[in-house]
Short mmCIF file of C-alpha atoms in Angstrom, two decimals:
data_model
loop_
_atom_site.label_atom_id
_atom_site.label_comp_id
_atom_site.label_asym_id
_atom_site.label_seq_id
_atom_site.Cartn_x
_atom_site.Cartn_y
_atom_site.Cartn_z
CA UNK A 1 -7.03 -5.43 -35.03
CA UNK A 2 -6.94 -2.04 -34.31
CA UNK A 3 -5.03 -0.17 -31.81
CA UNK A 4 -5.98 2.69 -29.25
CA UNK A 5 -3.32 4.54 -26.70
CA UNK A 6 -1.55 0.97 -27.05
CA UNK A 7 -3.88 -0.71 -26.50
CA UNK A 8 -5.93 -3.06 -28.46
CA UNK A 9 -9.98 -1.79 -29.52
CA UNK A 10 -10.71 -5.32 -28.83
CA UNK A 11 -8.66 -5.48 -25.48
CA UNK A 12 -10.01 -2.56 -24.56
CA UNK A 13 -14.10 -4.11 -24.54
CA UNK A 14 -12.68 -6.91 -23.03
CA UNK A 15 -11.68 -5.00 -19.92
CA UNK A 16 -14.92 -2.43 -19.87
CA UNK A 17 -16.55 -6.23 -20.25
CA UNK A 18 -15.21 -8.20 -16.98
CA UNK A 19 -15.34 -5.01 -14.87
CA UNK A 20 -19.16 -4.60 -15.81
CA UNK A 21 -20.17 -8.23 -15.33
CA UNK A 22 -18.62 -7.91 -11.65
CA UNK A 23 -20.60 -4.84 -11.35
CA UNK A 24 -23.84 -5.80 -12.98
CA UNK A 25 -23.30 -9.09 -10.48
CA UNK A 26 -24.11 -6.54 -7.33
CA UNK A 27 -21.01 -7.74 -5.42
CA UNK A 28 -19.18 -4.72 -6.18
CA UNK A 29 -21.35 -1.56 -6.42
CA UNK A 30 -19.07 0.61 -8.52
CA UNK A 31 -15.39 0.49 -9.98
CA UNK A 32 -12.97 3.30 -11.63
CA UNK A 33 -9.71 1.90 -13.67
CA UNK A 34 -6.90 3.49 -15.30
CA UNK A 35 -4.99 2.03 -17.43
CA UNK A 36 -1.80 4.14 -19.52
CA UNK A 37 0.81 3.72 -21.79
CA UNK A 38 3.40 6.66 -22.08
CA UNK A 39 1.31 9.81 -22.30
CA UNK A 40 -1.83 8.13 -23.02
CA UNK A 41 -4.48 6.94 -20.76
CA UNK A 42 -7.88 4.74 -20.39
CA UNK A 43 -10.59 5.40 -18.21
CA UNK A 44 -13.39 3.06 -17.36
CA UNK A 45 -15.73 4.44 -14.51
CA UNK A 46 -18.77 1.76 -14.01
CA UNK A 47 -21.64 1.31 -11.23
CA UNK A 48 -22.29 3.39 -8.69
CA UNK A 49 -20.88 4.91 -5.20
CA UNK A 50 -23.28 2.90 -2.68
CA UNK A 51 -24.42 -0.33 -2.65
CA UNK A 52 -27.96 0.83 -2.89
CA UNK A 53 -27.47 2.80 -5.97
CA UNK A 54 -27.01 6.75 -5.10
CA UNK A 55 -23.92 9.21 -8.04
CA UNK A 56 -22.45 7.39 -10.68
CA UNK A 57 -18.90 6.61 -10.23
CA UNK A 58 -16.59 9.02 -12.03
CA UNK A 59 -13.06 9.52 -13.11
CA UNK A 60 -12.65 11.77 -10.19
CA UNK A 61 -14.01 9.62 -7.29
CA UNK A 62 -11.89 9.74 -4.15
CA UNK A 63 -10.95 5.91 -2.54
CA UNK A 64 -9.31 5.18 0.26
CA UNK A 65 -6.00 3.62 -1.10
CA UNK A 66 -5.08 1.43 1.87
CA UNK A 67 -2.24 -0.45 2.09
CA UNK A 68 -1.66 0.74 -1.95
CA UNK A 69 -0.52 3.87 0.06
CA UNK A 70 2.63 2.38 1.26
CA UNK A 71 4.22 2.93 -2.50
CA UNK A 72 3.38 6.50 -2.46
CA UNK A 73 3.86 7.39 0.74
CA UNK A 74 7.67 5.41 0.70
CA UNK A 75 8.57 8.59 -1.54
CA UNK A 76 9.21 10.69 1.18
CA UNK A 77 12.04 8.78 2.40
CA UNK A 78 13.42 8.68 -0.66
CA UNK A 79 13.89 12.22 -1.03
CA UNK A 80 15.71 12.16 2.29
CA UNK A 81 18.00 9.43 1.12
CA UNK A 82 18.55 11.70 -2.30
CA UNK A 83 19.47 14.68 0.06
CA UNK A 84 22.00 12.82 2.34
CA UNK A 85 19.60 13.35 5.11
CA UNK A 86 18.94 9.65 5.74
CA UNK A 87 21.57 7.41 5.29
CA UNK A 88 20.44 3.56 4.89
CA UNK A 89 22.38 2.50 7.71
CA UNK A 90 22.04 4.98 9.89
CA UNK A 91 20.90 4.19 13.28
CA UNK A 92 16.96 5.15 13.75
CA UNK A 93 17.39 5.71 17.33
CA UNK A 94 19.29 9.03 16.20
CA UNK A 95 15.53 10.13 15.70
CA UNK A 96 13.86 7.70 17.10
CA UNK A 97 15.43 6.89 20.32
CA UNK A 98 12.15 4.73 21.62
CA UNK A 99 13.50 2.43 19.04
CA UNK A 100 16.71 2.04 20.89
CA UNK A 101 18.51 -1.22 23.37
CA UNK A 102 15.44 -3.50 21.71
CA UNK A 103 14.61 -7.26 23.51
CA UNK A 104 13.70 -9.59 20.94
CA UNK A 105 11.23 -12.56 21.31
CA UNK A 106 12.88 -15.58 22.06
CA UNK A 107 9.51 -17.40 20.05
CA UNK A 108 7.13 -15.53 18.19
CA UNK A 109 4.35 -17.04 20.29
CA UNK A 110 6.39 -16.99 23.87
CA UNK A 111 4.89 -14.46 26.34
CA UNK A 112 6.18 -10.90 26.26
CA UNK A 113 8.82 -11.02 28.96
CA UNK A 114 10.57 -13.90 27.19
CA UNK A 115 13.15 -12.59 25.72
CA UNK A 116 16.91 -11.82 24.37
CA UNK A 117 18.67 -8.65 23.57
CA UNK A 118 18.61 -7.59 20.07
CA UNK A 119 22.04 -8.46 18.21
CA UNK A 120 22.22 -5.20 16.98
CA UNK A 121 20.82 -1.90 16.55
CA UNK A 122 17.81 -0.94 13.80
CA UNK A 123 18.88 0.78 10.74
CA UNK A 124 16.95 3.11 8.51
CA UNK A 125 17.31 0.32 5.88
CA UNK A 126 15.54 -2.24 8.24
CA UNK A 127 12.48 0.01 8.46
CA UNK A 128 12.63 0.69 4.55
CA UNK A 129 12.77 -2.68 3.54
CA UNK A 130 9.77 -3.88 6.14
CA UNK A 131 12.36 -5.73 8.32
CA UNK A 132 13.14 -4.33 11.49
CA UNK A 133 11.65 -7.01 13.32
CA UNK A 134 7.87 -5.96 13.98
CA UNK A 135 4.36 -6.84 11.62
CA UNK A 136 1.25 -7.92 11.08
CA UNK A 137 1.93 -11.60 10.89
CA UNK A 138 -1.16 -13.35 9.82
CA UNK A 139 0.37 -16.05 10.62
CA UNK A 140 0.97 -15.18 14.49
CA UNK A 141 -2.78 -14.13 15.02
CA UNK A 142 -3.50 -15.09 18.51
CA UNK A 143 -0.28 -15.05 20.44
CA UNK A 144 0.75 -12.50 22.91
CA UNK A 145 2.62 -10.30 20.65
CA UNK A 146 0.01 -9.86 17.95
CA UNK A 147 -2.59 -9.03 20.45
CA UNK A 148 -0.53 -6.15 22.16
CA UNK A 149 0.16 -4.83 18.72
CA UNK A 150 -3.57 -4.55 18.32
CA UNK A 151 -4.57 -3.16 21.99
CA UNK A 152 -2.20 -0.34 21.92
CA UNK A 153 -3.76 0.44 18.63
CA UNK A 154 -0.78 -0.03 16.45
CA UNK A 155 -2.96 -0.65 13.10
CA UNK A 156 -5.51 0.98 11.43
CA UNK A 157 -8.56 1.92 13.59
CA UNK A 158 -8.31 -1.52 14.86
CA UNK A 159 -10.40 -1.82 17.65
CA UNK A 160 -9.48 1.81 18.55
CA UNK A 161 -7.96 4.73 16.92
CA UNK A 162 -4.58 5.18 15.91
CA UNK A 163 -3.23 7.71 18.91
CA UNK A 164 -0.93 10.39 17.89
CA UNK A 165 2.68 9.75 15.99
CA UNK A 166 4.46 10.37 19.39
CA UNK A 167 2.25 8.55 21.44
CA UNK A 168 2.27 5.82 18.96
CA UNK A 169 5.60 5.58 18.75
CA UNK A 170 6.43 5.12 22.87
CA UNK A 171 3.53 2.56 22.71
CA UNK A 172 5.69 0.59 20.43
CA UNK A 173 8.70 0.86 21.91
CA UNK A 174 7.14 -0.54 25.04
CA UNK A 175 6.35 -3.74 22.63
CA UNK A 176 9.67 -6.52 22.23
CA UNK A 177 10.35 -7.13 18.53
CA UNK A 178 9.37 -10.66 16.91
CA UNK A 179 12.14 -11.14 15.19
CA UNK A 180 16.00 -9.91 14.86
CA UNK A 181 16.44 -6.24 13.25
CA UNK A 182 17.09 -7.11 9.43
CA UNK A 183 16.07 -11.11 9.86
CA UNK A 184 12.84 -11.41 8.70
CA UNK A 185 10.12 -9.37 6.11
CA UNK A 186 6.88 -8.04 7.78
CA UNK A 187 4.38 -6.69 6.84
CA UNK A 188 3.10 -3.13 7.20
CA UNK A 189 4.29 -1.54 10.79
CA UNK A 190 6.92 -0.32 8.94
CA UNK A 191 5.55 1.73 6.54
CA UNK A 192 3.42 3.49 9.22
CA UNK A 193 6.86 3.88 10.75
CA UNK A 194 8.59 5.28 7.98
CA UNK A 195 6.42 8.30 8.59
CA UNK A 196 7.06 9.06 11.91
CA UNK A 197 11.23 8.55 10.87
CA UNK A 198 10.59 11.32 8.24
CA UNK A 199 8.71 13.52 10.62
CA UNK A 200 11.25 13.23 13.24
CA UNK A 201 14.07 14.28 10.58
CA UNK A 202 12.67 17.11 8.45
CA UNK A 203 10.47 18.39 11.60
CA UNK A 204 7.11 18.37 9.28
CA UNK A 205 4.19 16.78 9.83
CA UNK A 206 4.75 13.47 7.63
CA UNK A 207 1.71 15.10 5.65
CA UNK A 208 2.79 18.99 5.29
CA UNK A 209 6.59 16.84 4.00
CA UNK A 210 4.75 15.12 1.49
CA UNK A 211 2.35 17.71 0.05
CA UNK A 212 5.60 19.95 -0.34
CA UNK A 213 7.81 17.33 -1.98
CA UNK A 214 5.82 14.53 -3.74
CA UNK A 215 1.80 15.51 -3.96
CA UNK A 216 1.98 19.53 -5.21
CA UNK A 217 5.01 18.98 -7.38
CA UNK A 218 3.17 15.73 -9.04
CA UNK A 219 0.02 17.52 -8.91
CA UNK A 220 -1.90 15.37 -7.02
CA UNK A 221 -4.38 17.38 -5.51
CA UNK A 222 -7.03 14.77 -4.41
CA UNK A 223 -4.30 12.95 -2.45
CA UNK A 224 -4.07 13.32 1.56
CA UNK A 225 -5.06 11.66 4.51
CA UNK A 226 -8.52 13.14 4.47
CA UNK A 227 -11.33 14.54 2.29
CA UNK A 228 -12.18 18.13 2.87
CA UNK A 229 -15.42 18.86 3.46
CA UNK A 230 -16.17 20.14 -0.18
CA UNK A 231 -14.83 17.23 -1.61
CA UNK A 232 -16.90 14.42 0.54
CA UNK A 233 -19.67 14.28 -1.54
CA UNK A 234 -16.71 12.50 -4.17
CA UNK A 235 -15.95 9.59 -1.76
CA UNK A 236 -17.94 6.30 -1.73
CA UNK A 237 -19.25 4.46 1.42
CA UNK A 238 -16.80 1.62 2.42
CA UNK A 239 -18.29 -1.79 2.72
CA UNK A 240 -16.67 -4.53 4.77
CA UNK A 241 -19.26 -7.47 3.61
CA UNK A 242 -20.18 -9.94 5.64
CA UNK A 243 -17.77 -13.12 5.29
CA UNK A 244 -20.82 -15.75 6.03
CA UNK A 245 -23.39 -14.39 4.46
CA UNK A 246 -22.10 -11.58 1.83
CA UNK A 247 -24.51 -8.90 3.60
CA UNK A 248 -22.86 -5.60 2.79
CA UNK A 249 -22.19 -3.51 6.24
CA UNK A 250 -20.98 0.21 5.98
CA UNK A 251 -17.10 0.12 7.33
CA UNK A 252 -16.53 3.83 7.14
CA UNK A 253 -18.92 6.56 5.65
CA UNK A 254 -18.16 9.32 3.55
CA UNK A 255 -19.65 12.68 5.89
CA UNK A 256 -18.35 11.88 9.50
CA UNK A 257 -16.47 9.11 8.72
CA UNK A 258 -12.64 8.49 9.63
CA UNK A 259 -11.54 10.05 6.61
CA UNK A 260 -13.62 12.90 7.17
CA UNK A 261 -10.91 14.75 9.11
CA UNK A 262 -7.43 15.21 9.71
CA UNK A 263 -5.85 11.62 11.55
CA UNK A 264 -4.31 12.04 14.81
CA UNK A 265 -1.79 9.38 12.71
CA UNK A 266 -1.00 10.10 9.36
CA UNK A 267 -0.72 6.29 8.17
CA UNK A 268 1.74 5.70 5.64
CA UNK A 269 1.03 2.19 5.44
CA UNK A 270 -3.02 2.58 4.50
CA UNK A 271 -3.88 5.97 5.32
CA UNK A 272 -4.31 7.70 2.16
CA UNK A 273 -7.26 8.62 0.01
CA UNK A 274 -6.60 9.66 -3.84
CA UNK A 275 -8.11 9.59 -7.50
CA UNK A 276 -6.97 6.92 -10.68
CA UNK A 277 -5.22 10.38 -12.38
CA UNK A 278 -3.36 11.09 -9.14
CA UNK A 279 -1.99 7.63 -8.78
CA UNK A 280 -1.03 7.55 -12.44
CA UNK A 281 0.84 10.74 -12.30
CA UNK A 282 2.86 8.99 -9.28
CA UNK A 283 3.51 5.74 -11.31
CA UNK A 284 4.16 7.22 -14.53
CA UNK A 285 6.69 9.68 -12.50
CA UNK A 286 8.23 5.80 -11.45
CA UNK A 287 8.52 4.97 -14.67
CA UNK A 288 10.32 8.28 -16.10
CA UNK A 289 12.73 7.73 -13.52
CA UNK A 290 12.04 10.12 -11.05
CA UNK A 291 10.86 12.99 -13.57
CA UNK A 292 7.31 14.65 -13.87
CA UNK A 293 6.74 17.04 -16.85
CA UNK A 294 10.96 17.76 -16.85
CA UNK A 295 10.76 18.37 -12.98
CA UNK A 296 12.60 16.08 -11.00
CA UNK A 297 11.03 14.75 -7.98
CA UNK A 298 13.27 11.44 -7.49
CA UNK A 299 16.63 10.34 -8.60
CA UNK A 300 17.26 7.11 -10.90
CA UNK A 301 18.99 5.36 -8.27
CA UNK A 302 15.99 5.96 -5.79
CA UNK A 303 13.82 4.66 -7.76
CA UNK A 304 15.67 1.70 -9.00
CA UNK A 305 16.11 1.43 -5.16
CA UNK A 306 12.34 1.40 -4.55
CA UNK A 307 11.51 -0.81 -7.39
CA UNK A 308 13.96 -3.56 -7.56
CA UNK A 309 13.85 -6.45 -4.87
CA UNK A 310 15.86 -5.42 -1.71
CA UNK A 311 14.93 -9.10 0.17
CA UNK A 312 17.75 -11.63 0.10
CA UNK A 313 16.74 -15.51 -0.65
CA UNK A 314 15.92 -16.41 2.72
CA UNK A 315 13.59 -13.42 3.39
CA UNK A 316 12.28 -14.04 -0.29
CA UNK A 317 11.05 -17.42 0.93
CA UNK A 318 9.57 -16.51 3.82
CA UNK A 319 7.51 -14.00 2.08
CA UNK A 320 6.47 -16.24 -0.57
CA UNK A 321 5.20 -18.95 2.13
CA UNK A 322 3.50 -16.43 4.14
CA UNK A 323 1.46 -15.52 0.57
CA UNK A 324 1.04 -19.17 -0.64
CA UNK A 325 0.27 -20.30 2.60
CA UNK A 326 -2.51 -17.85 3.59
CA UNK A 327 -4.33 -18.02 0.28
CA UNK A 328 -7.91 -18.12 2.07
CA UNK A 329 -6.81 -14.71 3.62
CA UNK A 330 -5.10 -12.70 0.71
CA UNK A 331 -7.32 -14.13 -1.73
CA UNK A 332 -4.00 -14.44 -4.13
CA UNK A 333 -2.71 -11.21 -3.49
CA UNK A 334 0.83 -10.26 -2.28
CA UNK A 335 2.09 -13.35 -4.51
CA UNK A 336 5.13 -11.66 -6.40
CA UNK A 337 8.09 -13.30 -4.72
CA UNK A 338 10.01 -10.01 -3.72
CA UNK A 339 9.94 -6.72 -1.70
CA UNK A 340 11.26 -3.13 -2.59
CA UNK A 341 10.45 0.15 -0.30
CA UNK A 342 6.97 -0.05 0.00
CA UNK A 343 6.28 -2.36 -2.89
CA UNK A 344 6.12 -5.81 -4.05
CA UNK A 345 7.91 -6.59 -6.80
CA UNK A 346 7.54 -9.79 -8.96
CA UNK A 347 10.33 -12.12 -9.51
CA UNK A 348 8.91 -14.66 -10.78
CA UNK A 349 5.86 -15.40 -13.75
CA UNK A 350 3.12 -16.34 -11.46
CA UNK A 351 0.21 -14.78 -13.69
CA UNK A 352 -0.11 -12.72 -16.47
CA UNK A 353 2.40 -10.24 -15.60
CA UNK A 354 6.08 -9.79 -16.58
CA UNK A 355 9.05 -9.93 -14.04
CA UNK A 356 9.75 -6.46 -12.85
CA UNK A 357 6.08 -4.94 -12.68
CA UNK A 358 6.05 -3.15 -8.94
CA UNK A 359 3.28 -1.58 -6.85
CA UNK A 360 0.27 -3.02 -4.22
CA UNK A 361 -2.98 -3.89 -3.39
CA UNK A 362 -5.33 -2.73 -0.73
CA UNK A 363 -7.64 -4.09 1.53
CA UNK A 364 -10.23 -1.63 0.55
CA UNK A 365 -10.46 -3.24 -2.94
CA UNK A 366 -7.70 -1.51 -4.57
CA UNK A 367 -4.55 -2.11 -6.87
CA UNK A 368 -1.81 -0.11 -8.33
CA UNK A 369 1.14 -1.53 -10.39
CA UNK A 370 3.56 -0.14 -12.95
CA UNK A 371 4.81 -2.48 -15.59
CA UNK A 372 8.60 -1.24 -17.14
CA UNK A 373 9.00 -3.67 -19.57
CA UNK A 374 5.30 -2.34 -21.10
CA UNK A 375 5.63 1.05 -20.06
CA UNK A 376 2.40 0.19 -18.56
CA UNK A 377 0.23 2.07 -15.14
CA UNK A 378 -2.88 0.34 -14.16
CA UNK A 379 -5.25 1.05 -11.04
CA UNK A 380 -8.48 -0.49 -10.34
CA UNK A 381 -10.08 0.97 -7.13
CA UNK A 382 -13.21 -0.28 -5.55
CA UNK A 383 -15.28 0.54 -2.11
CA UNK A 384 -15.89 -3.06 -0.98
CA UNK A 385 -12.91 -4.53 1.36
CA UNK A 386 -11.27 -7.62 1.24
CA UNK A 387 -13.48 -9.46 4.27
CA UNK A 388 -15.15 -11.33 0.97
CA UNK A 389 -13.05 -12.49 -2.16
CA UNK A 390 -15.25 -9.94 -4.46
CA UNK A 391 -13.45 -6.92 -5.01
CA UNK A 392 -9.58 -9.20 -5.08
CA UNK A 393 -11.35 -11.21 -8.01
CA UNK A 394 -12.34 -8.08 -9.92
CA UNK A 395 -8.45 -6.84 -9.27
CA UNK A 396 -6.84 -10.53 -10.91
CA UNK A 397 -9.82 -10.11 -13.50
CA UNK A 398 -8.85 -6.58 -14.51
CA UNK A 399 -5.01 -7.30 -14.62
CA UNK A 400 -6.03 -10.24 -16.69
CA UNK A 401 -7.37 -8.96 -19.93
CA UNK A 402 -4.94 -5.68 -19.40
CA UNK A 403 -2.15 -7.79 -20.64
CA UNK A 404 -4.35 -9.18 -23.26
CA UNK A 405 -5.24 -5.81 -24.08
CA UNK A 406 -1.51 -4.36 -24.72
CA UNK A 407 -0.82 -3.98 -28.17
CA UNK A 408 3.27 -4.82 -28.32
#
């Protein structure tokens, strides 16, 4: 059997293989995946950018990462906790004093106005670790809470646009939390919030911080929150299909579409678009413990920090249920057991993947993880969301036969 960039030959087909089938099976139009080991990488770039045919899909298509932004854009608070700028329990109300003398729900489903004061203030390391007591519970759809979240237009274009980071900010400190600062994991607000934090501190647009610190030193120069003009013709359309009948529908185009120009709210929880080489660069920079090409970017510590679960057993559980339990909605995803800054982290065997591989997935039909005991970066990015289980089967079929493909 031989080997190529450590990977198998034969492990290799066997990837180009599933990913084809799914595309040949026209429920996912095109797909670009890299896989890399050390210095050495593995490109596969199948189908085509629209549903209806339309440019090949190439090694340099632009996706819209989703929530696989929230490990990337969870770097820029890390270089504020390297530089003693951010301490993890400081109080956020320092900078973010909407954030301050919170009411907490006295049940997740009560009415708004039922409520308690918060034991105690929010710390930086509440909104780091996704627990400062306000998310996108799945599980809460419905109530009173979940539907302000989505009416002030807390989430992602969801029924309206995002407002402005100040704006959105005193819309959500208008909101009571769900649960006690540091008490429970949940999902996403968060990470949108970590942006505003490190916006508030360094006086940058969350954007103009990152390009300076993270993206230009890293050399990511197809990552932002929006595709310039001359670049648009390198970003797919974004199906949401249909969930009854599989009918692909156009979410977001490429030329006028929402990631066509600059957000009023850069989102650091799904707002980013990027390439497979940009994405490696960051998770290969992970892996080498902060450093890119001898530059350092991160500390060890911080990323040992980011990468190692920060949830204690009780949190741990209720993460896990809120995955097992919601199967029919994640389609499998999110089931790692644990939580860094702005990544899962698996603590258990529940597939083919070791203990200790980090990263996300994306509603927008994408996946990033780095593997340390392998050494291993893989991305698989698609343009058809999660509203049908197509694009999450290619993502458990690619990491599959990438761990059959590894050549020990």
């Amino acid at each position: 059997m031989t080997s190529s960039n450590g990977f198998t030959d034969e492990g290799l087909r066997k990837v180009r293989e599933v990913l084809t089938r799914h595309v040949e099976s026209g429920r996912v139009p095109g797909v670009v995946a890299l896989i890399g080991r050390g210095d050495r990488t593995h490109v596969e770039a199948i189908g085509t950018m629209r549903h209806d045919g339309g440019a090949p899909m190439g090694r340099d298509t632009i996706f819209r990462m989703a929530s696989t932004s929230k490990p990337v854009t969870m770097a820029a608070a890390a270089v504020l906790l390297d530089e003693c700028r951010l301490r993890l329990d400081d109080l956020v109300q320092t900078w973010l004093p909407e954030l301050a003398d919170r009411r907490v729900l006295k049940r997740i489903d009560g009415p708004l106005d039922d409520t308690v004061p918060a034991r105690r203030p929010i710390t930086v390391r509440d909104v780091l670790t996704s627990t400062f007591g306000l998310g996108m519970d799945i599980t809460a759809l419905g109530s009173p809470i979940m539907g302000a979240i989505i009416e002030n237009g807390l989430t992602p274009d969801l029924p309206e646009p995002m407002p402005e980071p100040d704006e959105w900010l005193r819309r959500l400190g208008t909101l009571p939390l769900m649960h006690q600062p540091g008490e429970r994991w949940q999902y996403h607000i968060a990470s949108d919030l970590v942006g505003v934090l490190v916006a508030r501190v360094t006086g940058q647009s969350f954007e103009s911080f990152l390009q300076e610190r993270v993206f230009g030193p890293l050399g990511m120069a197809d990552t932002g929150f929006h595709v310039p003009a001359e670049k648009i013709d390198r970003l797919p359309a974004l199906y949401a299909p249909d969930p009854q009948s599989g009918e692909f529908h156009v979410w977001d185009e490429s030329a006028d579409g929402r990631w066509s120009k600059p957000p009023a709210f850069p989102g650091g929880g799904g707002g980013l678009v990027s390439t497979v080489d940009d994405y490696h660069a960051y998770f290969r920079m992970l892996l080498n413990g902060g450093l890119h090409g001898g530059e350092r970017i991160l500390s060890r510590p911080a990323v040992e920090l980011m990468t190692t679960n920060r949830l204690t057993p009780e949190q741990t559980a209720l993460r896990e249920t809120l995955a097992k339990d919601n199967v029919h909605l994640s389609y499998g995803q999110g089931q790692h057991g644990g939580w860094g800054l702005g990544s899962a982290v698996r603590t258990y065997r529940g597939d083919y993947a070791p203990v200790g591989q980090f990263g996300w997935d994306g509603g927008s039909g994408t996946s990033t993880y780095a593997d340390p005991e392998h050494g291993l970066v893989g991305i698989v990015l698609t343009q058809v969301g999660m509203t049908v289980p197509n694009s999450a089967r290619l993502i458990h079929d690619f990491w599959t036969t990438v761990y059959q493909a590894v050549d020990a």
